[in-house]
PDB file of C-alpha atoms in Angstrom:
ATOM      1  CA  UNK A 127       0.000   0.000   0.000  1.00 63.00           C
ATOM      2  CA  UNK A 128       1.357   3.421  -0.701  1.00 71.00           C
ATOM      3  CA  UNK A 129       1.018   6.383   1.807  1.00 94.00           C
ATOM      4  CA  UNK A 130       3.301   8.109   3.980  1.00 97.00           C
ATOM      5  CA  UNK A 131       4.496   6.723   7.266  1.00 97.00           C
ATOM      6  CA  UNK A 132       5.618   8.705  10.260  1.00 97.00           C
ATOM      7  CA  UNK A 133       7.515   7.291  13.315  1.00 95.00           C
ATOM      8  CA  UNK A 134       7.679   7.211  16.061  1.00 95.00           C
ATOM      9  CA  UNK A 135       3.476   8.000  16.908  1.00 95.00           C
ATOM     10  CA  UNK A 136       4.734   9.283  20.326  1.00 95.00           C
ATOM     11  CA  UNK A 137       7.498  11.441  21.547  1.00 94.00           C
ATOM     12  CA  UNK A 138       8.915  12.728  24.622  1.00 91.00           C
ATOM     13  CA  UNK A 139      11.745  15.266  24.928  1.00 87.00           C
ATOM     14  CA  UNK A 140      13.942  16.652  27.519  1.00 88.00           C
ATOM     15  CA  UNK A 141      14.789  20.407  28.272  1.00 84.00           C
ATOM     16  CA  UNK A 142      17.810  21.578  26.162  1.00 86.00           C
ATOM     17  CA  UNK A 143      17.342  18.186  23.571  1.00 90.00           C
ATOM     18  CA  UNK A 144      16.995  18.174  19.881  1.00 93.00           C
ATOM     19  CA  UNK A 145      14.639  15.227  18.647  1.00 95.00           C
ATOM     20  CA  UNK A 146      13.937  14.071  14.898  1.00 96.00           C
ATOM     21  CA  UNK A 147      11.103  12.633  13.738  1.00 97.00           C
ATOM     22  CA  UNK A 148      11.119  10.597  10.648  1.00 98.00           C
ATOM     23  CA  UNK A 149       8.937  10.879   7.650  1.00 98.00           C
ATOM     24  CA  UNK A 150       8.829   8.422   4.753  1.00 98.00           C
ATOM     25  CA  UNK A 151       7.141   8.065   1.553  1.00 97.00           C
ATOM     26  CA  UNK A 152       6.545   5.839  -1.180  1.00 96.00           C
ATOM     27  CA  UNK A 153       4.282   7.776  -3.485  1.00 95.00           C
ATOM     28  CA  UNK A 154       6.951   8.974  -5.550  1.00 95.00           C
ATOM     29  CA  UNK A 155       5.844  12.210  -5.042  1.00 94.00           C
ATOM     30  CA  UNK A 156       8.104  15.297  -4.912  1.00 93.00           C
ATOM     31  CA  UNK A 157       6.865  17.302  -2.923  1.00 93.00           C
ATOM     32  CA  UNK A 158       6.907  16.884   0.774  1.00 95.00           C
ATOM     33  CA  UNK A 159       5.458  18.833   3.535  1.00 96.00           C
ATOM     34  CA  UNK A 160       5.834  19.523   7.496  1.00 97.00           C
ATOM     35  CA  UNK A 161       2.659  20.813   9.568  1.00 97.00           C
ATOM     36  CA  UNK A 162       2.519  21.418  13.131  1.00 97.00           C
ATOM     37  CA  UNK A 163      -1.289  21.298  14.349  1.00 96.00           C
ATOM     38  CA  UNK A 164      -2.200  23.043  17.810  1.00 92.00           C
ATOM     39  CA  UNK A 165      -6.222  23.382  18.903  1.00 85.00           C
ATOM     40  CA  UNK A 166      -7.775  25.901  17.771  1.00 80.00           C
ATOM     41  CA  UNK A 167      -4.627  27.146  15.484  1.00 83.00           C
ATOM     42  CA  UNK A 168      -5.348  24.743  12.244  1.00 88.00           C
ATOM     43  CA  UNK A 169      -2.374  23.540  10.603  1.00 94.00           C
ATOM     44  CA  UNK A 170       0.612  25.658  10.280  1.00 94.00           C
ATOM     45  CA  UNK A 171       3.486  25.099   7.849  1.00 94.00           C
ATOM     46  CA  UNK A 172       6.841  24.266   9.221  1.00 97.00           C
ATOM     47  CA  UNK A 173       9.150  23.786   6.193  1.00 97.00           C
ATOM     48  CA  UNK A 174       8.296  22.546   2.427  1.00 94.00           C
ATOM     49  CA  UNK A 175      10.592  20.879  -0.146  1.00 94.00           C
ATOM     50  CA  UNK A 176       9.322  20.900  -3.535  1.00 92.00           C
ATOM     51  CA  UNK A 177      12.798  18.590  -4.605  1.00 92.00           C
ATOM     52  CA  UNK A 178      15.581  16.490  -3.304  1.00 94.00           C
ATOM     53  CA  UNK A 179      17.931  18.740  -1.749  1.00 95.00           C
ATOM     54  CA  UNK A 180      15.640  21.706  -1.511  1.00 93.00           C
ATOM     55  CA  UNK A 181      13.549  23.101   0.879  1.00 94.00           C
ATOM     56  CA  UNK A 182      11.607  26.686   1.862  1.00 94.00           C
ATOM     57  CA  UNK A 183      10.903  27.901   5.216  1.00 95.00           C
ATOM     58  CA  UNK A 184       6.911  27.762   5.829  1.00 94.00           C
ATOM     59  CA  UNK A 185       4.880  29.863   8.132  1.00 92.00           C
ATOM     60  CA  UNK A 186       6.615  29.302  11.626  1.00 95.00           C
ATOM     61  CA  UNK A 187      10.084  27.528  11.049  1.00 97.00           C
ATOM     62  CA  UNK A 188      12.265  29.643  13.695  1.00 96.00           C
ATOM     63  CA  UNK A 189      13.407  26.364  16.084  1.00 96.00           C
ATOM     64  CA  UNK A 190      13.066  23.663  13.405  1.00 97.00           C
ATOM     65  CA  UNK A 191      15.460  22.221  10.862  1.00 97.00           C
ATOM     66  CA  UNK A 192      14.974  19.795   8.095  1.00 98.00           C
ATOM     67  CA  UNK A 193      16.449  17.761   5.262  1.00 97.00           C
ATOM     68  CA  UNK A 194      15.703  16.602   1.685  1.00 97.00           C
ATOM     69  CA  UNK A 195      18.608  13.526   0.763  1.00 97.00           C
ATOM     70  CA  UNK A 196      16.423  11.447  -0.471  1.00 97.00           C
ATOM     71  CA  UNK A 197      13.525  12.004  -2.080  1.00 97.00           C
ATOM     72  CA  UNK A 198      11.352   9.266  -0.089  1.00 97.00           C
ATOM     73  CA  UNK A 199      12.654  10.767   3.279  1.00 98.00           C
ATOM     74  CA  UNK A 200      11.902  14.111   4.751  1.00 98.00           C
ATOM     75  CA  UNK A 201      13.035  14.419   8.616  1.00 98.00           C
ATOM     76  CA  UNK A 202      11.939  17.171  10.785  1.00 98.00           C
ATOM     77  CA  UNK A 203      14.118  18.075  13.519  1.00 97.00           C
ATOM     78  CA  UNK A 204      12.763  20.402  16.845  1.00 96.00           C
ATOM     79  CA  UNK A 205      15.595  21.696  17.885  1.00 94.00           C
ATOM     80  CA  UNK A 206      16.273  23.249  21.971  1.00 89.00           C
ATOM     81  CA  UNK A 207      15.263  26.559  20.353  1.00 88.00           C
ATOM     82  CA  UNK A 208      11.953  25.931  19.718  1.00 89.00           C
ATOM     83  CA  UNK A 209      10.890  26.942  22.849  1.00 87.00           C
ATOM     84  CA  UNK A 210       7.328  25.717  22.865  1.00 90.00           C
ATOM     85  CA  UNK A 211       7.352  22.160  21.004  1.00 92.00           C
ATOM     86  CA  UNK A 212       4.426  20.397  22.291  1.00 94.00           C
ATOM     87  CA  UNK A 213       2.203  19.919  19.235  1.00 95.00           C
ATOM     88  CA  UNK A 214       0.744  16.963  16.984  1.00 96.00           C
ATOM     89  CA  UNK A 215       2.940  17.224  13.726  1.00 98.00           C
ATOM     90  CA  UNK A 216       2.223  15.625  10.554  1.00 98.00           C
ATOM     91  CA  UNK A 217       3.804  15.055   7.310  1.00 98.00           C
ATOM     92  CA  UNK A 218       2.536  15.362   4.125  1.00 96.00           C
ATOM     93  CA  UNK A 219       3.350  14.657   0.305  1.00 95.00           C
ATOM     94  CA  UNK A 220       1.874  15.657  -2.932  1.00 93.00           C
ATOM     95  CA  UNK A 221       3.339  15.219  -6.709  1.00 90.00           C
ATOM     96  CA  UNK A 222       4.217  18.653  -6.679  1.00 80.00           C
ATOM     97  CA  UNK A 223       4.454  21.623  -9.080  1.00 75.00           C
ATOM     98  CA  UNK A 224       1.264  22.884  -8.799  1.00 77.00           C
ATOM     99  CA  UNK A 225      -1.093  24.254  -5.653  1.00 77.00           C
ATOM    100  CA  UNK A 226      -4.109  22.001  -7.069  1.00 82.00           C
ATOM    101  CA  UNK A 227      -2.675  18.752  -6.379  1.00 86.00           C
ATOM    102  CA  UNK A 228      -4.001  16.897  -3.579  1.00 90.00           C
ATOM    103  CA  UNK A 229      -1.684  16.797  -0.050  1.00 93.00           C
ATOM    104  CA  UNK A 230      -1.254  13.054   1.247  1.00 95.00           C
ATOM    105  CA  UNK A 231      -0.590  13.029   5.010  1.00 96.00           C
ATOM    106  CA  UNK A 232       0.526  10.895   7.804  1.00 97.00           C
ATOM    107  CA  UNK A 233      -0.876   9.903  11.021  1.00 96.00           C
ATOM    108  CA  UNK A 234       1.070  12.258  12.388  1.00 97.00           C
ATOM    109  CA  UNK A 235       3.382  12.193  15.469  1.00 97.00           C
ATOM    110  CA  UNK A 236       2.966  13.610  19.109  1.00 96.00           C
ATOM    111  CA  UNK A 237       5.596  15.086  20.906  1.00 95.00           C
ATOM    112  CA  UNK A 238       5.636  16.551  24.494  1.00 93.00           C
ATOM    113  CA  UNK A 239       8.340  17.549  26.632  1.00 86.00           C
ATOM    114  CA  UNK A 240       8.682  15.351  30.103  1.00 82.00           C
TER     115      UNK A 240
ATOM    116  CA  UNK B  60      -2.083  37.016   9.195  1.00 53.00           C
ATOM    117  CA  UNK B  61      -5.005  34.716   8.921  1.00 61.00           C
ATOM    118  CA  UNK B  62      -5.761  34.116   5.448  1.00 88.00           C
ATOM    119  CA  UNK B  63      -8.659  31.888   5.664  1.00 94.00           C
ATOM    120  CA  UNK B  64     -10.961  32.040   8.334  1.00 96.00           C
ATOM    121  CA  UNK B  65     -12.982  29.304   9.118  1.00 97.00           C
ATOM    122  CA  UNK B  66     -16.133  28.971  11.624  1.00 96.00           C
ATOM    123  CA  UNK B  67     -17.876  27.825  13.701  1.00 97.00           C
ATOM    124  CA  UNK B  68     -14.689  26.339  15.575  1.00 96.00           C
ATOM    125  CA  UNK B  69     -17.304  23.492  16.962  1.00 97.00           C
ATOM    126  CA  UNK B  70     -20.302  22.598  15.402  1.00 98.00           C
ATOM    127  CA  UNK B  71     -22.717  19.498  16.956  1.00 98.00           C
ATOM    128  CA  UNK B  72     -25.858  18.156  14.731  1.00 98.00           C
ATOM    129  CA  UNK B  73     -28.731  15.857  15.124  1.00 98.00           C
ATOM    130  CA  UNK B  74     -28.586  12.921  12.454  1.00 98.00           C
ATOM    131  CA  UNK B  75     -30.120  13.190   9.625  1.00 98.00           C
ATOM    132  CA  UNK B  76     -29.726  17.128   9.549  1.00 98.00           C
ATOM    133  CA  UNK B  77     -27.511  19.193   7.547  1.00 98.00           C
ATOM    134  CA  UNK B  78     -23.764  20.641   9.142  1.00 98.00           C
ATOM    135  CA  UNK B  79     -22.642  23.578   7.685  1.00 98.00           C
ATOM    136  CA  UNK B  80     -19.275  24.825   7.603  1.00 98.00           C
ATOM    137  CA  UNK B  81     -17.735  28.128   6.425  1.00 98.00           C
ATOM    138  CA  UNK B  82     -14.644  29.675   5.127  1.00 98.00           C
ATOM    139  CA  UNK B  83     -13.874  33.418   4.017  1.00 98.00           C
ATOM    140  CA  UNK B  84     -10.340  34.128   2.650  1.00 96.00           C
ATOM    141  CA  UNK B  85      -8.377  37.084   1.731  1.00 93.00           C
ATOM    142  CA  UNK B  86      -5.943  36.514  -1.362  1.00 92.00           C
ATOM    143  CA  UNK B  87      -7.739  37.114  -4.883  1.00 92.00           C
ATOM    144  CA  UNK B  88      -5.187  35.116  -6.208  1.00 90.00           C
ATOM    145  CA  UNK B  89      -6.470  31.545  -4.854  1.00 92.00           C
ATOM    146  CA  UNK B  90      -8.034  29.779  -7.405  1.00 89.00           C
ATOM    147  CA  UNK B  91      -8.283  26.140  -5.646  1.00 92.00           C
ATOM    148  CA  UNK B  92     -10.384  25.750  -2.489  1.00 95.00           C
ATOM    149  CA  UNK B  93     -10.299  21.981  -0.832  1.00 95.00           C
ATOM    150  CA  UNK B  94     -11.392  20.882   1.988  1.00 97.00           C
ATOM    151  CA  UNK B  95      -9.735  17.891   4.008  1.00 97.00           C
ATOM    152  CA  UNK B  96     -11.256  15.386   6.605  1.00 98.00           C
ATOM    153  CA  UNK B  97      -9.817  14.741  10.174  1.00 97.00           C
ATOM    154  CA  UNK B  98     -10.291  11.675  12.093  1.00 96.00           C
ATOM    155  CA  UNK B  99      -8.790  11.563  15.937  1.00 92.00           C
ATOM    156  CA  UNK B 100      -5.164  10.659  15.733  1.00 90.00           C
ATOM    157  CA  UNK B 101      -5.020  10.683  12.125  1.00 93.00           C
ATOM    158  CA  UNK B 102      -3.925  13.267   9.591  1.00 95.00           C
ATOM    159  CA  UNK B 103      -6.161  14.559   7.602  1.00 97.00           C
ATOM    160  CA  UNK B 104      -7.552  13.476   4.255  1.00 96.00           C
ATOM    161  CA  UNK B 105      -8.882  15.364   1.380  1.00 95.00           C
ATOM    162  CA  UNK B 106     -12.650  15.304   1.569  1.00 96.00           C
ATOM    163  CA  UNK B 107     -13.549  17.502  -1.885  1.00 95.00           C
ATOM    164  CA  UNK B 108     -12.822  20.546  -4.003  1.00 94.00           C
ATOM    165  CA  UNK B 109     -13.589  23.638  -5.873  1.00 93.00           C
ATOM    166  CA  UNK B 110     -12.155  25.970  -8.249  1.00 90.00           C
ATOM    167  CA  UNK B 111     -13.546  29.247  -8.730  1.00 87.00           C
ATOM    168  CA  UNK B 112     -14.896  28.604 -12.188  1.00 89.00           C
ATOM    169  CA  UNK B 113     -18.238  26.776 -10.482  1.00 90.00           C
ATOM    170  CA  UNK B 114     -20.233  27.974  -7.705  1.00 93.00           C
ATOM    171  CA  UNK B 115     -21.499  24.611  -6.569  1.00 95.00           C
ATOM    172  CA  UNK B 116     -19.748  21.128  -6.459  1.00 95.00           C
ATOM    173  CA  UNK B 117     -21.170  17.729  -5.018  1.00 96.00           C
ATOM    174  CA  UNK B 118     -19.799  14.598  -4.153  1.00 95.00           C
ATOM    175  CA  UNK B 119     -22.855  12.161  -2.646  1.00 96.00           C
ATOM    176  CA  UNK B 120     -23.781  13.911   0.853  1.00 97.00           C
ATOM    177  CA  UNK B 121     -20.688  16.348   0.457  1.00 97.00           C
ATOM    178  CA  UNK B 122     -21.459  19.731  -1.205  1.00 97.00           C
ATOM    179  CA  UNK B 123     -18.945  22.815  -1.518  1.00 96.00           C
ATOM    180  CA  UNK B 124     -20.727  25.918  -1.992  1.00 95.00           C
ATOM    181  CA  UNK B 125     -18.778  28.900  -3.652  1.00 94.00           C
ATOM    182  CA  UNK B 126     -18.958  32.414  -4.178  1.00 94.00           C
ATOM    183  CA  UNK B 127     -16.290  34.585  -5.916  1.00 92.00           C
ATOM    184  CA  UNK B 128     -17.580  38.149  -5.199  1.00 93.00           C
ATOM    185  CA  UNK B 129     -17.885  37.580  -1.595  1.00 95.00           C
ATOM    186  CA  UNK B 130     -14.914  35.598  -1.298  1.00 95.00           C
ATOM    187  CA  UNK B 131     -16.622  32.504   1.059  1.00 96.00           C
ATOM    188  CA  UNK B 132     -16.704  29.023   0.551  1.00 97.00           C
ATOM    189  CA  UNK B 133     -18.392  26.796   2.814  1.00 98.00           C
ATOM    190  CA  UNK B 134     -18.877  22.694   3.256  1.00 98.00           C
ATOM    191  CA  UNK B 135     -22.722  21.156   3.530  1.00 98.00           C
ATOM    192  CA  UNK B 136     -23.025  17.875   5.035  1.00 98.00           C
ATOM    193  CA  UNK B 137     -26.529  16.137   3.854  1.00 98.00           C
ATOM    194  CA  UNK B 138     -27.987  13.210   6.149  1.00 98.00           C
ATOM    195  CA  UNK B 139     -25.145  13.652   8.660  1.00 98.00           C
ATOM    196  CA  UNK B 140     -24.011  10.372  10.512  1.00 98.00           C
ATOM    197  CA  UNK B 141     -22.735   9.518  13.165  1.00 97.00           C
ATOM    198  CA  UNK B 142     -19.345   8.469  10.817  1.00 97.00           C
ATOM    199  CA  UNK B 143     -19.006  12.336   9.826  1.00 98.00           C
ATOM    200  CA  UNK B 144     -17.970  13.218  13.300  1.00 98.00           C
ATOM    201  CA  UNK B 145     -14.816  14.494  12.861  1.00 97.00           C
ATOM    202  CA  UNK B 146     -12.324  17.794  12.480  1.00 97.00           C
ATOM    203  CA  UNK B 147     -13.076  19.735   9.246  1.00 98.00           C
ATOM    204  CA  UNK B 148     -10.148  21.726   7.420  1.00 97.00           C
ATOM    205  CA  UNK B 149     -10.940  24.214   5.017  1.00 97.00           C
ATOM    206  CA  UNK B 150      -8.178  25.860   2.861  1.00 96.00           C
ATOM    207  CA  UNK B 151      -6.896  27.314  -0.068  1.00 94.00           C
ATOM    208  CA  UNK B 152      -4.033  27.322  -2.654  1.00 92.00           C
ATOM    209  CA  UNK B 153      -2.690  28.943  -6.207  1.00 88.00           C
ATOM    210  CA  UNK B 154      -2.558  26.529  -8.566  1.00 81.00           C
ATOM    211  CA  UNK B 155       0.039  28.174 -10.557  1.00 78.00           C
ATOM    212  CA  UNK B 156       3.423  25.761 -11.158  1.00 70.00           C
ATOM    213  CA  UNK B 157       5.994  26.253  -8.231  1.00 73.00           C
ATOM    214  CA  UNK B 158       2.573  27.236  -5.908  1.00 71.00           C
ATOM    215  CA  UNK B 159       2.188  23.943  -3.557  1.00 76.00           C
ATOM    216  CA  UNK B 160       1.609  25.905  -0.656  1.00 86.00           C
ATOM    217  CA  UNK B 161      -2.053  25.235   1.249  1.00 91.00           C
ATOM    218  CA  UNK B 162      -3.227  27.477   3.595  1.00 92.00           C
ATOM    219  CA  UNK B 163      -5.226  26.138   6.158  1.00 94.00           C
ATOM    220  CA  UNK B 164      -8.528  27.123   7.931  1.00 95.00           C
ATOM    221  CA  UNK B 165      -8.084  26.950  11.921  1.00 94.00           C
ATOM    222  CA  UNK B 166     -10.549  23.834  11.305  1.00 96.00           C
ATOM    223  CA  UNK B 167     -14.019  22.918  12.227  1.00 97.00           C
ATOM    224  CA  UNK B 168     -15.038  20.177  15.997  1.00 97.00           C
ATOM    225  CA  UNK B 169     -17.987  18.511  13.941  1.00 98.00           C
ATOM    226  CA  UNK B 170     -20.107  15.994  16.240  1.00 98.00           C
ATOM    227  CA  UNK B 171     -23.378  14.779  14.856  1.00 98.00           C
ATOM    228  CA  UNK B 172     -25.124  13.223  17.642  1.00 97.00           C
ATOM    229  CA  UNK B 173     -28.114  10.286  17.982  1.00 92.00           C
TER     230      UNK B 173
END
């Protein structure tokens, strides 16, 4: 089955700690996407790559840092300057190229700080 | 800046009666208007969409209303169910190449109850 699979569902991180989480994909598609969803706040853009080894700052991507090797994977690291990471973030993917193309997300992954 | 404003931010039905969900946005320059489907501890899926060439689209109990001048779009649920309880995501792109960008809605607490 193809979709896009995000890992791990839950996370917990420690004052002053930098934790990835993984996105993969095997749609083929080139585009790939990182939201961060709060209530009431919708889904905010984190960082977009639209090809391997490229990728745009979204909305709110001051404490975040991502990567683009390969174009299946797209990890999404929170980084000790984001000072406020609790949030449900999901992945998504599309084909790309143009803003009409459907977005394919993940379940999405949970992180909170202990 | 809010570019697509979505309400109610909670919205509870009787079954068999008709949710509806609305979305105004700001940019002239979106010209593709989906809206995606969120189950509890998934991501969210894309439901149906518009362009601005029709002012009415329907997909069995799913209808997207449009209109240009005002700049609103809103989702009608026929016959709701029980099933259609979920988290309701309007938003809205430029379909232009290089344009994959969505912008969200802040999303829509949908219960249809008994």
């Amino acid at each position: 089955d193809g979709g896009i699979t995000q890992s791990p569902k839950y996370l917990f991180r420690k004052e002053g700690q930098n934790v990835t989480l993984s996105c993969e994909q095997n749609l083929n598609h080139d585009a790939m996407y990182w939201y961060r969803q709060d209530p009431g706040q919708g889904l905010r853009l984190i960082y977009y790559s639209q090809i391997v080894n490229d990728f745009q700052k979204g909305d709110i991507a001051e404490g975040y840092s991502v990567s683009r090797e390969k174009k299946e994977s797209f990890p999404l690291t929170v980084t000790s300057a984001q000072k406020n990471p609790t949030a449900f973030y999901l992945c998504a993917s599309s084909i790309g190229g143009f803003g009409n193309q459907p977005q394919h997300f993940g379940d999405g992954t949970r992180l909170s700080i202990l | 800046q809010q570019q697509v404003k979505q309400s109610p931010q909670s919205l509870i039905v009787q079954k068999g009666g008709i949710s509806i969900i609305n979305c105004a946005y700001e940019n002239t320059a979106f010209d593709y208007f989906p809206w995606y489907q969120q189950f509890p501890g998934k991501g969210p899926a894309l439901l149906i969409a518009i362009r601005p060439d029709v002012s009415e689209k329907k997909e069995g109990r799913f209808t997207i209303s449009f209109n240009k001048s005002a700049k609103q779009f809103s989702l009608h649920i026929m016959d709701s169910q029980p099933g259609d309880s979920a988290t309701y995501f309007c938003a809205a792109s430029i379909s232009n190449f290089g344009n994959e960008k969505l912008t969200f809605g802040t999303g829509t607490r949908l219960t249809i109850i008994p």
